[in-house]
Short mmCIF file of C-alpha atoms in Angstrom, two decimals:
data_model
loop_
_atom_site.label_atom_id
_atom_site.label_comp_id
_atom_site.label_asym_id
_atom_site.label_seq_id
_atom_site.Cartn_x
_atom_site.Cartn_y
_atom_site.Cartn_z
CA MET X 1 0.00 0.00 0.00
CA ILE X 2 1.34 3.41 -0.97
CA ARG X 3 -1.20 5.79 0.60
CA ALA X 4 -4.55 5.44 2.35
CA GLN X 5 -7.03 7.93 3.73
CA THR X 6 -10.67 8.15 4.84
CA VAL X 7 -12.44 11.41 4.06
CA VAL X 8 -15.52 12.51 6.02
CA ALA X 9 -17.21 15.63 4.62
CA ARG X 10 -20.45 17.52 5.11
CA THR X 11 -20.80 18.61 1.47
CA PRO X 12 -19.78 17.24 -1.95
CA SER X 13 -17.53 20.26 -2.55
CA ALA X 14 -15.59 19.58 0.65
CA LEU X 15 -15.10 15.96 -0.35
CA LEU X 16 -13.93 16.93 -3.85
CA ALA X 17 -11.39 19.35 -2.35
CA SER X 18 -9.97 16.54 -0.20
CA LEU X 19 -9.77 14.24 -3.24
CA ASP X 20 -7.90 16.96 -5.14
CA ARG X 21 -5.33 17.22 -2.35
CA PHE X 22 -4.95 13.44 -2.23
CA HIS X 23 -4.32 13.41 -5.98
CA LEU X 24 -1.76 16.22 -5.84
CA GLN X 25 0.14 14.46 -3.05
CA SER X 26 0.23 11.19 -5.00
CA LYS X 27 3.60 11.15 -6.71
CA ARG X 28 3.08 7.88 -8.58
CA LYS X 29 0.36 8.36 -11.18
CA GLY X 30 0.16 4.83 -12.59
CA ASP X 31 -1.13 3.06 -9.50
CA THR X 32 -4.66 1.80 -8.88
CA LEU X 33 -7.09 3.63 -6.63
CA LEU X 34 -9.28 1.53 -4.36
CA PHE X 35 -12.29 3.32 -2.91
CA ALA X 36 -15.53 2.77 -0.99
CA LEU X 37 -17.99 5.64 -1.28
CA SER X 38 -21.06 6.53 0.75
CA ALA X 39 -22.92 9.56 -0.60
CA PRO X 40 -26.46 10.72 -1.45
CA SER X 41 -27.70 9.77 -4.91
CA ASP X 42 -27.71 13.36 -6.21
CA ALA X 43 -23.97 13.68 -5.48
CA LEU X 44 -22.79 10.33 -6.86
CA SER X 45 -22.29 11.42 -10.46
CA ILE X 46 -20.01 14.37 -9.73
CA ILE X 47 -17.97 12.46 -7.13
CA THR X 48 -17.42 9.33 -9.23
CA SER X 49 -16.58 11.44 -12.30
CA HIS X 50 -14.01 13.29 -10.20
CA LEU X 51 -12.46 10.04 -9.02
CA LYS X 52 -12.38 8.66 -12.56
CA SER X 53 -10.70 11.77 -13.99
CA HIS X 54 -7.97 11.81 -11.33
CA PHE X 55 -7.44 8.03 -11.24
CA PRO X 56 -8.28 6.29 -14.56
CA ARG X 57 -7.16 3.00 -13.01
CA HIS X 58 -9.53 2.31 -10.15
CA ILE X 59 -11.71 -0.24 -8.40
CA GLY X 60 -14.45 0.70 -5.96
CA CYS X 61 -17.98 0.25 -4.71
CA LEU X 62 -20.84 2.08 -3.06
CA SER X 63 -21.00 1.32 0.64
CA SER X 64 -23.13 2.07 3.68
CA PRO X 65 -22.13 4.91 6.01
CA LEU X 66 -20.78 4.30 9.47
CA PRO X 67 -23.62 4.55 12.03
CA ALA X 68 -22.14 7.63 13.69
CA TYR X 69 -21.73 9.47 10.35
CA ARG X 70 -25.01 8.80 8.53
CA SER X 71 -25.51 12.48 7.69
CA TYR X 72 -22.01 12.82 6.20
CA ILE X 73 -20.41 11.93 2.88
CA MET X 74 -17.65 9.37 3.31
CA CYS X 75 -14.99 8.03 0.98
CA ALA X 76 -12.26 5.58 2.00
CA ILE X 77 -9.43 5.64 -0.54
CA ALA X 78 -6.13 3.80 -0.95
CA LEU X 79 -3.52 3.99 -3.68
CA LEU X 80 -2.14 0.55 -4.45
CA ASP X 81 0.49 -1.00 -6.69
CA GLY X 82 -0.88 -4.29 -7.96
CA ILE X 83 -2.84 -6.18 -10.61
CA ALA X 84 -6.49 -5.16 -10.81
CA PHE X 85 -9.03 -7.74 -11.98
CA ARG X 86 -12.69 -8.22 -12.78
CA SER X 87 -14.46 -11.50 -11.97
CA THR X 88 -17.75 -12.93 -13.22
CA ILE X 89 -17.46 -16.18 -11.25
CA ALA X 90 -20.88 -16.96 -9.83
CA GLY X 91 -21.48 -17.77 -6.18
CA ARG X 92 -24.35 -19.69 -4.68
CA ALA X 93 -27.76 -18.79 -6.06
CA ASP X 94 -30.38 -17.42 -3.69
CA PRO X 95 -32.77 -20.13 -2.47
CA GLN X 96 -36.27 -19.91 -3.93
CA VAL X 97 -38.47 -20.92 -1.03
CA GLY X 98 -42.05 -21.73 -1.95
CA ARG X 99 -41.75 -20.79 -5.61
CA TRP X 100 -43.44 -23.87 -7.04
CA HIS X 101 -43.39 -22.74 -10.66
CA ALA X 102 -39.69 -21.88 -10.55
CA ALA X 103 -38.89 -25.25 -8.99
CA ARG X 104 -41.02 -27.08 -11.53
CA HIS X 105 -39.32 -25.32 -14.43
CA SER X 106 -35.81 -25.97 -13.16
CA SER X 107 -36.53 -29.65 -12.54
CA THR X 108 -36.72 -30.24 -16.30
CA GLN X 109 -33.28 -28.77 -16.91
CA GLN X 110 -30.12 -30.83 -17.14
CA LEU X 111 -27.83 -30.68 -14.13
CA PRO X 112 -24.51 -28.83 -14.48
CA ALA X 113 -21.60 -31.13 -15.26
CA ALA X 114 -20.07 -30.76 -11.80
CA GLN X 115 -23.28 -31.91 -10.11
CA SER X 116 -23.91 -34.69 -12.64
CA ASN X 117 -20.47 -36.12 -11.94
CA VAL X 118 -21.14 -36.13 -8.21
CA PHE X 119 -24.37 -38.11 -8.65
CA GLY X 120 -22.65 -40.49 -11.04
CA GLU X 121 -19.97 -41.32 -8.49
CA PHE X 122 -22.55 -42.88 -6.17
CA ASN X 123 -24.39 -45.03 -8.75
CA GLY X 124 -27.80 -44.06 -7.42
CA ASP X 125 -26.99 -44.45 -3.71
CA LEU X 126 -28.26 -41.03 -2.59
CA GLY X 127 -27.69 -41.88 1.06
CA ARG X 128 -23.94 -41.55 0.54
CA ILE X 129 -24.05 -38.10 -1.05
CA ASN X 130 -22.35 -35.26 0.78
CA TRP X 131 -24.78 -32.47 -0.08
CA GLU X 132 -22.48 -29.72 1.18
CA ASP X 133 -19.81 -30.98 -1.22
CA ILE X 134 -22.32 -30.78 -4.08
CA TRP X 135 -23.16 -27.15 -3.36
CA ASP X 136 -19.48 -26.27 -3.08
CA ARG X 137 -18.77 -27.88 -6.45
CA SER X 138 -21.73 -26.18 -8.11
CA ALA X 139 -20.44 -22.78 -6.98
CA MET X 140 -17.16 -23.54 -8.76
CA SER X 141 -18.44 -25.47 -11.79
CA ALA X 142 -17.16 -24.34 -15.19
CA GLN X 143 -15.45 -21.31 -13.64
CA GLU X 144 -11.95 -19.98 -14.16
CA ILE X 145 -9.73 -17.50 -12.41
CA PRO X 146 -10.09 -13.90 -13.72
CA VAL X 147 -8.18 -13.43 -16.97
CA GLU X 148 -5.89 -10.75 -15.49
CA LEU X 149 -4.53 -13.28 -12.96
CA ARG X 150 -4.06 -16.32 -15.19
CA THR X 151 -0.39 -15.63 -15.95
CA VAL X 152 0.53 -14.57 -12.41
CA ARG X 153 2.64 -17.00 -10.38
CA PRO X 154 1.19 -17.88 -6.95
CA GLU X 155 4.44 -16.92 -5.21
CA ASP X 156 4.21 -13.42 -6.71
CA VAL X 157 0.98 -12.60 -4.85
CA SER X 158 1.00 -11.89 -1.12
CA SER X 159 -2.44 -10.33 -0.60
CA ILE X 160 -5.69 -9.90 -2.51
CA LEU X 161 -8.37 -7.31 -1.82
CA TYR X 162 -11.73 -7.45 -3.57
CA PHE X 163 -15.28 -6.07 -3.55
CA SER X 164 -18.04 -8.55 -4.33
CA ASP X 165 -21.77 -8.83 -4.81
CA LYS X 166 -23.82 -10.79 -2.28
CA ALA X 167 -22.55 -14.18 -3.51
CA PRO X 168 -18.74 -14.22 -3.11
CA GLU X 169 -18.35 -18.00 -2.78
CA GLY X 170 -17.12 -18.57 -6.34
CA ILE X 171 -14.39 -15.92 -6.41
CA ALA X 172 -13.33 -16.71 -2.83
CA LYS X 173 -12.79 -20.40 -3.62
CA ALA X 174 -11.06 -19.65 -6.93
CA LEU X 175 -8.59 -17.24 -5.36
CA LYS X 176 -7.80 -19.59 -2.48
CA ALA X 177 -7.27 -22.51 -4.86
CA THR X 178 -5.01 -20.50 -7.19
CA PHE X 179 -3.08 -18.51 -4.57
CA PRO X 180 -3.07 -20.81 -1.52
CA HIS X 181 -0.42 -18.85 0.39
CA SER X 182 -1.85 -15.35 -0.10
CA HIS X 183 -4.06 -13.40 2.29
CA GLU X 184 -7.50 -12.51 0.94
CA ALA X 185 -9.83 -9.82 2.26
CA GLY X 186 -13.23 -9.67 0.61
CA PHE X 187 -15.83 -6.96 1.20
CA LEU X 188 -19.50 -7.23 0.25
CA ALA X 189 -20.74 -4.13 -1.54
CA SER X 190 -23.84 -2.54 -0.04
CA SER X 191 -27.26 -3.02 -1.62
CA THR X 192 -28.07 -0.07 -3.89
CA PRO X 193 -31.44 -0.74 -5.63
CA PHE X 194 -32.92 2.50 -4.26
CA ILE X 195 -29.79 4.54 -5.02
CA THR X 196 -28.61 3.46 -8.48
CA GLY X 197 -31.23 0.89 -9.47
CA ARG X 198 -28.60 -1.88 -9.27
CA PRO X 199 -28.39 -4.73 -6.71
CA VAL X 200 -24.86 -3.55 -5.94
CA THR X 201 -22.70 -0.92 -7.65
CA LEU X 202 -19.10 -1.78 -8.52
CA PHE X 203 -16.62 0.45 -10.39
CA HIS X 204 -13.66 -0.72 -12.47
CA ASP X 205 -11.63 1.53 -14.79
CA GLY X 206 -14.61 3.60 -15.94
CA GLU X 207 -17.07 0.70 -16.13
CA ILE X 208 -19.96 0.09 -13.73
CA TYR X 209 -21.11 -3.43 -12.81
CA SER X 210 -24.12 -4.84 -10.97
CA ASP X 211 -22.69 -8.24 -10.10
CA GLY X 212 -19.51 -10.28 -9.83
CA ALA X 213 -16.41 -8.93 -8.15
CA ILE X 214 -13.51 -6.55 -8.69
CA GLY X 215 -10.22 -6.56 -6.87
CA ILE X 216 -6.47 -6.16 -6.85
CA ALA X 217 -3.64 -8.63 -6.25
CA LEU X 218 -0.66 -7.22 -4.35
CA GLN X 219 2.91 -8.40 -4.62
CA PRO X 220 5.05 -9.26 -1.58
CA SER X 221 6.52 -6.16 0.03
CA LEU X 222 10.20 -5.81 0.80
CA GLY X 223 11.20 -6.41 4.40
CA HIS X 224 9.09 -7.57 7.32
CA THR X 225 5.50 -6.39 7.60
CA SER X 226 3.04 -6.81 10.44
CA LEU X 227 -0.73 -6.49 10.59
CA THR X 228 -2.78 -5.50 13.61
CA VAL X 229 -6.57 -5.59 13.60
CA GLU X 230 -8.54 -3.74 16.26
CA PHE X 231 -12.28 -3.44 16.85
CA PRO X 232 -12.93 -0.15 18.66
CA GLY X 233 -16.35 0.01 20.28
CA LEU X 234 -16.63 -3.76 20.73
CA VAL X 235 -17.47 -4.57 24.37
CA ASP X 236 -16.90 -8.09 25.67
CA LEU X 237 -19.96 -9.58 27.37
CA THR X 238 -18.42 -12.96 28.21
CA PRO X 239 -15.02 -14.39 29.09
CA ASP X 240 -13.37 -16.95 26.81
CA LEU X 241 -15.74 -19.80 25.92
CA HIS X 242 -15.20 -23.07 24.08
CA ILE X 243 -17.45 -24.21 21.25
CA THR X 244 -18.34 -27.82 21.96
CA SER X 245 -20.68 -28.29 18.99
CA SER X 246 -21.45 -26.41 15.78
CA GLU X 247 -23.20 -27.21 12.52
CA GLY X 248 -23.49 -25.13 9.36
CA ASN X 249 -23.78 -21.51 10.48
CA LEU X 250 -25.13 -22.55 13.91
CA ILE X 251 -23.37 -22.66 17.26
CA VAL X 252 -25.14 -25.57 18.95
CA THR X 253 -23.42 -25.73 22.35
CA VAL X 254 -20.84 -23.66 24.20
CA ASP X 255 -19.02 -25.27 27.14
CA HIS X 256 -21.62 -28.05 26.74
CA GLY X 257 -24.37 -25.53 27.54
CA ASN X 258 -27.09 -23.48 25.87
CA PRO X 259 -25.38 -20.58 24.02
CA THR X 260 -28.52 -18.43 23.64
CA ARG X 261 -29.33 -18.57 27.35
CA LEU X 262 -25.69 -17.78 28.07
CA LEU X 263 -25.99 -14.66 25.90
CA LEU X 264 -29.19 -13.58 27.66
CA ALA X 265 -27.52 -14.08 31.05
CA ALA X 266 -24.53 -12.00 29.94
CA MET X 267 -26.85 -9.22 28.76
CA TYR X 268 -28.63 -9.22 32.12
CA LYS X 269 -25.30 -9.15 33.97
CA HIS X 270 -24.24 -6.04 32.03
CA GLY X 271 -27.55 -4.27 32.66
CA LEU X 272 -28.93 -4.77 29.15
CA ASP X 273 -32.68 -5.28 28.81
CA SER X 274 -33.11 -8.00 26.19
CA ARG X 275 -36.57 -6.68 25.30
CA ASN X 276 -35.34 -3.17 24.48
CA VAL X 277 -31.77 -3.63 23.27
CA LEU X 278 -32.92 -5.55 20.20
CA LEU X 279 -34.94 -2.52 19.06
CA LYS X 280 -31.81 -0.36 18.83
CA ASP X 281 -28.96 -0.39 16.32
CA ASP X 282 -26.76 -2.40 18.68
CA GLU X 283 -25.39 -5.62 17.24
CA PHE X 284 -24.03 -8.75 18.92
CA TYR X 285 -21.00 -10.58 17.64
CA VAL X 286 -19.08 -13.77 18.24
CA GLY X 287 -15.36 -13.09 18.23
CA VAL X 288 -13.02 -15.98 17.44
CA MET X 289 -9.94 -15.67 19.64
CA SER X 290 -6.30 -16.34 18.80
CA GLY X 291 -3.43 -15.48 21.11
CA GLY X 292 -5.75 -13.59 23.44
CA LYS X 293 -7.04 -11.29 20.69
CA VAL X 294 -10.05 -11.30 18.39
CA GLU X 295 -8.99 -12.83 15.09
CA ARG X 296 -12.33 -12.48 13.28
CA LEU X 297 -15.93 -11.52 14.00
CA HIS X 298 -19.26 -13.14 13.11
CA ARG X 299 -22.51 -11.21 13.56
CA ILE X 300 -25.25 -12.97 15.52
CA ILE X 301 -28.43 -12.93 13.42
CA SER X 302 -30.75 -14.96 15.65
CA GLY X 303 -30.97 -17.14 18.74
CA ASP X 304 -33.39 -19.73 20.10
CA PRO X 305 -33.53 -19.94 23.92
CA SER X 306 -35.41 -23.26 23.89
CA ARG X 307 -33.17 -25.06 21.40
CA GLY X 308 -30.14 -23.05 22.40
CA THR X 309 -28.67 -22.53 18.95
CA ILE X 310 -27.19 -19.21 17.82
CA ALA X 311 -27.20 -18.44 14.09
CA LEU X 312 -24.30 -16.45 12.64
CA GLY X 313 -24.15 -14.34 9.50
CA THR X 314 -21.58 -16.60 7.86
CA MET X 315 -21.41 -19.74 5.75
CA SER X 316 -19.75 -21.79 8.50
CA ALA X 317 -19.70 -21.29 12.25
CA PRO X 318 -16.37 -21.67 14.10
CA PRO X 319 -15.62 -25.39 14.49
CA GLN X 320 -15.65 -27.42 17.69
CA GLY X 321 -12.77 -26.47 19.96
CA SER X 322 -12.69 -22.81 18.89
CA ILE X 323 -12.29 -20.23 21.65
CA ILE X 324 -14.80 -17.39 21.39
CA ARG X 325 -16.14 -14.36 23.18
CA VAL X 326 -19.55 -12.79 22.76
CA GLY X 327 -19.48 -9.02 22.39
CA LEU X 328 -21.72 -6.01 21.84
CA TRP X 329 -21.02 -3.36 19.22
CA THR X 330 -23.10 -0.28 19.87
CA SER X 331 -24.02 2.49 17.45
CA GLU X 332 -22.71 5.18 19.78
#
């Protein structure tokens, strides 16, 4: 990374002035600009045109504002030296619950090759099929790595940053398979149907896309580098806990107990009214610990006190044996 900055402005003109200064201070003009922009719809055209004129090589997306700055215009920008790419690899399709006609129509279509091969391997014994494996293969079937990365050697890529639509499974698996030793950080673009008329809005070198992913592959930097991740505003509600059972995106038991009731007890201990706190913008998270620090966060999307399970906003919950803490991230 060459330069990075987050601009918070009250007006479009103030933001444009900050972008002008950032451009003037950027000595290397051939690098790629990465940006995430949150702005009202009537200001988007002038801001994105400004970014495009200053930085013809760019990747970016429209994002949601931080809770404390909803009335402001925000633009996070970074100037990077790397290989930008555009991906059309599909992720998992949205489930169509209760749509009988759609299901009936699709049942007459031939299965993709990847799924057909899976069924063929079992010679009709459906009891032996690993359904999760089937879905994983279907997300990757007939897909290739983005064309810009096909001639890049795996050892020449240290990190990959990308913005994706709401189905990143395909690009995530392709990057991990092709560059197994690199670090990937993927960000889901915000929904923008009421802002631009697109499901998501992605920018790449003057083009605008409504799906897929865009990103940049970074080469190893000279010398030793270190990365520290902090989560300001995250308040621990529990001490370290051990996951004793998980399945899919569900935490089933924690320390052989009911995780939802444990969360409710922790809320009560910290003076949080479970009936009122859920009506606010506060969010609860499960933090996976490593070396005494939070390594990654998963948002809690629901809990069932009777069954005990906690559902996380992720494809897979932390596995059995993981050390976690439950925390609260407030909007203040």
